[in-house]
Coordinates of C-alpha atoms and ligand atoms in Angstrom, one line a residue:
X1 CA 24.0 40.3 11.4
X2 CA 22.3 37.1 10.5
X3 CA 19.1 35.5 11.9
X4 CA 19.3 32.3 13.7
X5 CA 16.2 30.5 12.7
X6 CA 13.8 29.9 15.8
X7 CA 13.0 25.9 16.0
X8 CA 8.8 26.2 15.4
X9 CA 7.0 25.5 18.3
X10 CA 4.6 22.0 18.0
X11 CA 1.5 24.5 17.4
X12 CA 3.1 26.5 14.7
X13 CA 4.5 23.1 13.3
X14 CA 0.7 21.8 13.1
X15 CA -0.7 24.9 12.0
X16 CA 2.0 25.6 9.5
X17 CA 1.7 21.9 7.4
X18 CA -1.0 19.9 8.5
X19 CA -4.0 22.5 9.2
X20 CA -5.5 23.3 5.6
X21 CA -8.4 25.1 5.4
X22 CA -10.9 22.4 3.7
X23 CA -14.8 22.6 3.7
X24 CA -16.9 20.8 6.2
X25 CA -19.5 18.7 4.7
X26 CA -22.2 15.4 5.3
X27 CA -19.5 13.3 5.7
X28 CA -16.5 15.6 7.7
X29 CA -18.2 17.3 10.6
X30 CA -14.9 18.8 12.5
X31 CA -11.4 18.6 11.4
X32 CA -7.9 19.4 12.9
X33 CA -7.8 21.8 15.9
X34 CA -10.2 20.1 18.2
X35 CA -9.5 17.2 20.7
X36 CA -11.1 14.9 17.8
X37 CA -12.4 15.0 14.8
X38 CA -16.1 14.0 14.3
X39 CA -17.0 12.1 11.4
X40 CA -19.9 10.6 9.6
X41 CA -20.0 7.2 7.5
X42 CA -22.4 8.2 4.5
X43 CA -26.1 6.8 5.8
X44 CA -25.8 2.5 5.4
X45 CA -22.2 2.3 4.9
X46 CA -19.7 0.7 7.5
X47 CA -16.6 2.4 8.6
X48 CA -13.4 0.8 7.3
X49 CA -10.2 1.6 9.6
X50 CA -6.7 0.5 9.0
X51 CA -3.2 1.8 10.7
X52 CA -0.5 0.9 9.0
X53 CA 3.5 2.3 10.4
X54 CA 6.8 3.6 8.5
X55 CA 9.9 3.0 11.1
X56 CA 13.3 5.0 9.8
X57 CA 16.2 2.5 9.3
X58 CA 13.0 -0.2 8.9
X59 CA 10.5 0.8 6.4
X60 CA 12.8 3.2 4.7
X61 CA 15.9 4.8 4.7
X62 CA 17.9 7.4 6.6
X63 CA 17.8 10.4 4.5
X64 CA 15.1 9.2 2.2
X65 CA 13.5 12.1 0.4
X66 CA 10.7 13.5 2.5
X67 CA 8.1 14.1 -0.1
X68 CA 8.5 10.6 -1.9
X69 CA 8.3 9.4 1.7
X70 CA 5.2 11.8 2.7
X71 CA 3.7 9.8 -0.3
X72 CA 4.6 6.7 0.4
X73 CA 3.2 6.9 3.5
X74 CA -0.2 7.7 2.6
X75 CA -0.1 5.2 -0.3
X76 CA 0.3 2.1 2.0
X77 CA -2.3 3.0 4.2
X78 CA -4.6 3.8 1.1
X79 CA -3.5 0.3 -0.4
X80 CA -5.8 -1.3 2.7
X81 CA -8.6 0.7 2.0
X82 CA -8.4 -0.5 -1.9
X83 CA -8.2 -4.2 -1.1
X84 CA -10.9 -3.4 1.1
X85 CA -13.2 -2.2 -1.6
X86 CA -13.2 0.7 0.8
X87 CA -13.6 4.4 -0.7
X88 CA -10.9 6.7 1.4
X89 CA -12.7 9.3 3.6
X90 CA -10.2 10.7 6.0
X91 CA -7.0 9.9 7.5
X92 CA -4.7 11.0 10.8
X93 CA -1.1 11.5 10.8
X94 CA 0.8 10.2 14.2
X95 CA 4.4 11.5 13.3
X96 CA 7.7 11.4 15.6
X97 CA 10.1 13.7 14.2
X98 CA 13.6 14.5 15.5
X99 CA 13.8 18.0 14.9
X100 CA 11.2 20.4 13.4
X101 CA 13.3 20.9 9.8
X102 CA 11.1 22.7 8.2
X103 CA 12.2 21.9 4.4
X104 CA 11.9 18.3 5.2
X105 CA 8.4 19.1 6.6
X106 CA 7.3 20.7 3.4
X107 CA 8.6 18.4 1.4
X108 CA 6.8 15.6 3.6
X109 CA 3.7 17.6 3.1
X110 CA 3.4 18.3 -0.4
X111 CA 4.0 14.4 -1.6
X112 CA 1.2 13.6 1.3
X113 CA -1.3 16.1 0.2
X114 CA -0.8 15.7 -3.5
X115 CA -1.8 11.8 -3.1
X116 CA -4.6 12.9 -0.5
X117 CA -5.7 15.5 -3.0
X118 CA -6.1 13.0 -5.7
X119 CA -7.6 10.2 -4.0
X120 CA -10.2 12.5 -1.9
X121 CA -9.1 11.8 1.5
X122 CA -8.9 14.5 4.1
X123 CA -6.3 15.0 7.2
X124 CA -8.7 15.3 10.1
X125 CA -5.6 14.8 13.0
X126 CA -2.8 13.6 14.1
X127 CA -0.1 13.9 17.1
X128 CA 3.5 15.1 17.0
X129 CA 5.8 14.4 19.0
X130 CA 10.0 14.5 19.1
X131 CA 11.6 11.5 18.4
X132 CA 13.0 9.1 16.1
X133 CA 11.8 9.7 12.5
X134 CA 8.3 7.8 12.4
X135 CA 5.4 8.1 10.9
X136 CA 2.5 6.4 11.7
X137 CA -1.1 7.2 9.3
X138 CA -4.3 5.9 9.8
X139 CA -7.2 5.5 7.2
X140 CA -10.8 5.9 7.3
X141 CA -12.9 4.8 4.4
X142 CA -16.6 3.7 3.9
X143 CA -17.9 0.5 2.3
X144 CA -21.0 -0.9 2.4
X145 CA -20.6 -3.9 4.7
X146 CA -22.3 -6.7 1.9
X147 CA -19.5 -5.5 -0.6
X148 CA -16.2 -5.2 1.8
X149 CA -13.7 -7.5 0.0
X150 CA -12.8 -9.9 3.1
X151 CA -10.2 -12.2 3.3
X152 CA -12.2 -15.3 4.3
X153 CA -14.8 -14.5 1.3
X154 CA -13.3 -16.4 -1.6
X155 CA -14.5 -19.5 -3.0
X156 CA -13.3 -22.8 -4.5
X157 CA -13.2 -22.1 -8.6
X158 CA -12.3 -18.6 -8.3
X159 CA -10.2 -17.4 -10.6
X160 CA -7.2 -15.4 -9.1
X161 CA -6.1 -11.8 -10.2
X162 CA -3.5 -9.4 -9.6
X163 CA -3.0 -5.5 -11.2
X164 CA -0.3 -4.0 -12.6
X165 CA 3.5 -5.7 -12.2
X166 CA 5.1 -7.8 -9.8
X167 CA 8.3 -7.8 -8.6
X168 CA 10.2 -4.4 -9.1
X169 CA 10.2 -2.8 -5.8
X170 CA 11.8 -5.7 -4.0
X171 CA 14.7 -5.5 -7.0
X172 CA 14.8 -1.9 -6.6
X173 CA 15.6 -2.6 -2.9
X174 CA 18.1 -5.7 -2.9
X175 CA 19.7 -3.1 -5.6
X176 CA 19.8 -1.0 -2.8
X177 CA 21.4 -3.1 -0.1
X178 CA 23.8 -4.4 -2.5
X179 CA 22.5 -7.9 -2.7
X180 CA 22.1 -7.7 -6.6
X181 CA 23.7 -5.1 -9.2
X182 CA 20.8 -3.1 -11.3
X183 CA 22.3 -0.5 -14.5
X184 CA 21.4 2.7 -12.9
X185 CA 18.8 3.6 -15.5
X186 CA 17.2 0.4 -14.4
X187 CA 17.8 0.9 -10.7
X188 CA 15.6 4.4 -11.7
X189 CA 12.8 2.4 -13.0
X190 CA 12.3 0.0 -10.4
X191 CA 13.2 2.9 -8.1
X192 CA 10.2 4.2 -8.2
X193 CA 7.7 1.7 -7.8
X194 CA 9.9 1.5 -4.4
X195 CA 9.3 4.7 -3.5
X196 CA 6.0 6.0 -5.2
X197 CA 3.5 2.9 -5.1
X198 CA 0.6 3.5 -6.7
X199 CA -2.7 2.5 -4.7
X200 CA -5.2 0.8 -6.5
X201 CA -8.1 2.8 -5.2
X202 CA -10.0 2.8 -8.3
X203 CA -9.7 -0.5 -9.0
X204 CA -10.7 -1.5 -5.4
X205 CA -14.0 0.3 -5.8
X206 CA -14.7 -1.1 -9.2
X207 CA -14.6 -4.4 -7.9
X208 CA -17.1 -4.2 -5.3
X209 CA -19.8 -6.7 -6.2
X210 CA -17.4 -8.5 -8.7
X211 CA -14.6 -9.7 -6.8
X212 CA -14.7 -12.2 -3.6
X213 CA -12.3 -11.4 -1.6
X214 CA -8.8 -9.2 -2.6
X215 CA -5.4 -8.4 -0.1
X216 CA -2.7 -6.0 -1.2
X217 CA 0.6 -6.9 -1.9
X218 CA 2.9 -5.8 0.4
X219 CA 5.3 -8.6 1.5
X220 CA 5.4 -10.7 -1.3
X221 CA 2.6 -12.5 -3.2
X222 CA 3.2 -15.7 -2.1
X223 CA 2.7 -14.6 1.3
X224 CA -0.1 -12.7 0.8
X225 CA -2.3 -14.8 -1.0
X226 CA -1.6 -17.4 1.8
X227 CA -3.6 -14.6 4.1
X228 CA -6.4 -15.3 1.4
X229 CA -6.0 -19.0 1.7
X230 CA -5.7 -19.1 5.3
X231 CA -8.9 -17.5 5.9
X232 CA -11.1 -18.8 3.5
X233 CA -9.6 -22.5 3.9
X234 CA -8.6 -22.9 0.7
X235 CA -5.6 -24.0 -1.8
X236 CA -4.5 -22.4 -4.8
X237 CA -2.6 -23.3 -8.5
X238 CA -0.9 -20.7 -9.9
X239 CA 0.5 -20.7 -13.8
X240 CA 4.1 -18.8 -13.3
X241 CA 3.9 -18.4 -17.1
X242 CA 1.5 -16.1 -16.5
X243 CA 2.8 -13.7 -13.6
X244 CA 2.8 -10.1 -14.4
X245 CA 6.3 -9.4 -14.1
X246 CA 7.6 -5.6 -13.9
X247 CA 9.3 -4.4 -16.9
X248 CA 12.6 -4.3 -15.0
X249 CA 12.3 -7.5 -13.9
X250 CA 11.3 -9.0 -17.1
X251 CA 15.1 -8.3 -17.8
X252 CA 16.0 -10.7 -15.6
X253 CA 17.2 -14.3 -15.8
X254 CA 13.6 -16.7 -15.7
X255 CA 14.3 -18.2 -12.4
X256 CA 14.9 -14.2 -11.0
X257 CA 11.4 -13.5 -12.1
X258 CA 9.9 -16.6 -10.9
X259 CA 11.9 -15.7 -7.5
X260 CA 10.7 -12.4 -7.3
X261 CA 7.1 -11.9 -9.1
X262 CA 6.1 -14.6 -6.1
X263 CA 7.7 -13.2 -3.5
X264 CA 8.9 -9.7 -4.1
X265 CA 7.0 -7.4 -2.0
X266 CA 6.3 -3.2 -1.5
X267 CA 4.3 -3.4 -5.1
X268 CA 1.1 -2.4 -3.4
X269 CA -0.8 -4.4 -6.6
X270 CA -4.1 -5.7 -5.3
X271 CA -4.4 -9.6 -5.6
X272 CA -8.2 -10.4 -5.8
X273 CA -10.2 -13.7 -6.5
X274 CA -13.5 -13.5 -8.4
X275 CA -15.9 -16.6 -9.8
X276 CA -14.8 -17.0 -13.7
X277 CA -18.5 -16.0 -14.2
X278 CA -17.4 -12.3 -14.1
X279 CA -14.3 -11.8 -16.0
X280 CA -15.5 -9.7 -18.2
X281 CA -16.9 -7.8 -15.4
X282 CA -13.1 -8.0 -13.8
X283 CA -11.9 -6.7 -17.4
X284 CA -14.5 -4.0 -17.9
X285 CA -13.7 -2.6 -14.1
X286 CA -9.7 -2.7 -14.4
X287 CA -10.9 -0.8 -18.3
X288 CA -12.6 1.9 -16.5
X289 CA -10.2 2.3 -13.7
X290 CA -7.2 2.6 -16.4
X291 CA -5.6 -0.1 -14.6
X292 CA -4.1 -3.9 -16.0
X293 CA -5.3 -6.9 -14.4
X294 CA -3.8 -10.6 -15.1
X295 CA -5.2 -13.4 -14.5
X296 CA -2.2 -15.9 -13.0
X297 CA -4.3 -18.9 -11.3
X298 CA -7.6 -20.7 -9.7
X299 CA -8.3 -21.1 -6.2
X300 CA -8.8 -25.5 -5.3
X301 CA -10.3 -26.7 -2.5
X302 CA -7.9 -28.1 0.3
X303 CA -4.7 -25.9 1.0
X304 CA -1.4 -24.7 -0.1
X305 CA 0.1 -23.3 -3.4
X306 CA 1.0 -25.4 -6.4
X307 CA 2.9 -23.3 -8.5
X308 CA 3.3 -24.7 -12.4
X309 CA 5.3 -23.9 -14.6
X310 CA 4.7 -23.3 -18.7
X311 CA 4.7 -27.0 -19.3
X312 CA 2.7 -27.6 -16.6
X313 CA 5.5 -29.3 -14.0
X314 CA 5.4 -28.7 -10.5
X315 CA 8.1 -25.5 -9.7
X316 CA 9.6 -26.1 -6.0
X317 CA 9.7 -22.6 -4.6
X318 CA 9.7 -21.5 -1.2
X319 CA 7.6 -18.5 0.0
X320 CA 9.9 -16.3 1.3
X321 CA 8.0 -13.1 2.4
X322 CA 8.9 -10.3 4.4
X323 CA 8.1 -10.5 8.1
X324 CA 9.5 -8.2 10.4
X325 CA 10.0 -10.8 13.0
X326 CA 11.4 -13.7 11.2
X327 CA 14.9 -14.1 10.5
X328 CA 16.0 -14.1 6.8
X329 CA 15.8 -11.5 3.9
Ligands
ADP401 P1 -4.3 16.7 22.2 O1 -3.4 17.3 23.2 O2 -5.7 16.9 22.5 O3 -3.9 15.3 21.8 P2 -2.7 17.9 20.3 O4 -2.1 19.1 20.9 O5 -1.8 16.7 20.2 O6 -4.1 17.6 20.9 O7 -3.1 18.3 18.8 C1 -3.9 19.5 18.5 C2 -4.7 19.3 17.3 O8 -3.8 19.1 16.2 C3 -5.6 18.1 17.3 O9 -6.8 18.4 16.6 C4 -4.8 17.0 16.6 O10 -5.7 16.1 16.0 C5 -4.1 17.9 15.6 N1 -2.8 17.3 15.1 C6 -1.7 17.1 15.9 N2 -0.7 16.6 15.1 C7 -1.1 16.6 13.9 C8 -0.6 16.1 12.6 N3 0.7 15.6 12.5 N4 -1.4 16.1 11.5 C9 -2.6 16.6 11.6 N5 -3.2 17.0 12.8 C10 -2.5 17.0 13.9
MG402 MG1 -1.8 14.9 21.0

């Protein structure tokens, strides 16, 4: 006679993938079990908080794999603490689930632990609840308050920067949705900087002190750097020439990579301004942190984004990045 598997109670599901043992130290006092967790910031630091959401059928799709999404998860929300400057502390996992599978729940917990484990962030909570599929993480991470990399902290001269590649994850989605056709060893390239975005935690660290102000790059560069812009009332020139597009995408016809290294989003690259004084500091910190850095532009006084291209000519582009309440893409 078989067994029919008993649905684990919300206790046993806690217990089971989201209570490790882990040591308490200076900095976590209490962890999961209790009705909070007590922390404390490391003596003169400010604490940095940021929330960030994935929505099944939004953020990601029905059926994704549950560990790549267990990373991903963690790996946006560590993305805010990089462009922050911020180094990740602890973290708690809201997470709406519709039924307690436990081999998706595994799954979902071995991709979020192995990021947490090698970034140094702890789970100190949560809340589970039945639902639709959503998972909703928060970040804790300490900076000291002189050194957090604000939006509204760049300057007029700065040069601009931004790590890594542009412009794969977005092609890896359109490929996706069927909006564009990809080779399927292609599609697995760009793939995964879709689903396993790499935060730039090292690099945000390293460029305390260095860089102005940074933003990660979620819905599109374009967009993004506008956040920069906006707060710090400035304009920017960017050379398109010199855009760090993604190996995929470098594949691609020139006004595709244009199109996409400016406004392709879900890269999770950190986009940074710092005075031209320190780029060697920049080059020495992206060295250490085993992590590329490009410079692509300059930051002008006044407003807006003149994007050139390699001989020199004004390109007309539109930003078109992502927002969730706008019609379009
Ligand atoms: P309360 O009723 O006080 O909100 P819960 O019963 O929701 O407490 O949670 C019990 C404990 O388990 C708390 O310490 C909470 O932070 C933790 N917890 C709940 N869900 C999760 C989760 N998904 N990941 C980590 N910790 C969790
Ligand atoms: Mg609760």
């Amino acid at each position: 006679m078989g067994t029919i598997p008993r649905m684990l109670s919300e206790f046993e599901l806690i217990a089971r993938y989201f209570d490790r043992p882990q040591a308490c130290d200076g900095v976590l006092r209490l962890g999961v079990g209790d009705d909070c967790a007590l922390l404390s910031p490391p003596v003169g630091q400010t604490l940095a908080v940021s929330t960030d959401m994935l929505v099944e059928g939004r953020h990601f799709f029905a059926g994704a794999d549950p560990e790549k999404l267990g990373h991903k998860a963690l790996a946006v929300n560590l993305s805010d603490l990089a462009a922050m400057g911020a180094r990740p502390m602890a973290f708690t996992l809201a997470l709406a689930l519709p039924s307690a599978d436990e081999d998706w729940l595994a799954g979902f917990a071995r991709g979020m632990f192995a990021l947490a484990d090698a970034e140094g962030i702890r789970l100190i909570g949560g809340d589970t609840t039945r639902g639709p599929l959503n998972v909703c993480i928060t970040v804790m991470g300490s900076v000291p308050e002189a050194q957090a990399l604000q939006r509204d902290a760049a300057r007029a001269g700065d040069d601009l920067w931004v790590s890594g590649t542009l412009g794969d994850a977005r092609l890896a989605l359109e490929a996706l949705q069927g909006k564009i056709a990809l080779p399927s060893a292609l599609l697995a390239l760009a793939e995964e900087r879709l689903h396993r975005p790499t935060p730039r935690c090292g690099l945000g660290l390293a460029l305390r002190g260095i860089a102005n102000a940074a933003i990660d790059v979620s819905d599109g560069l374009l967009g993004d750097l506008g956040h920069i812009l906006f707060r710090s009332q400035l304009g920017a020139v960017i050379d398109a020439a010199s855009l760090p597009t993604g190996p995929v995408l470098a594949q691609q016809a020139p006004q595709t990579q244009a199109d996409y290294a400016l406004n392709g989003g879900d890269d999770y690259e950190l986009c940074f301004t710092a005075p031209p004084a320190n780029r060697d500091a920049v080059l020495s910190a992206a060295a250490s942190t085993s992590t590329t850095v490009t410079r692509i532009g300059t930051l002008i006084p006044g407003s807006g984004i003149q994007v050139l291209d390699a001989a020199g000519k004004h390109m007309s582009l539109t930003s078109r990045s992502f927002d969730h309440f706008s019609e379009g893409i």
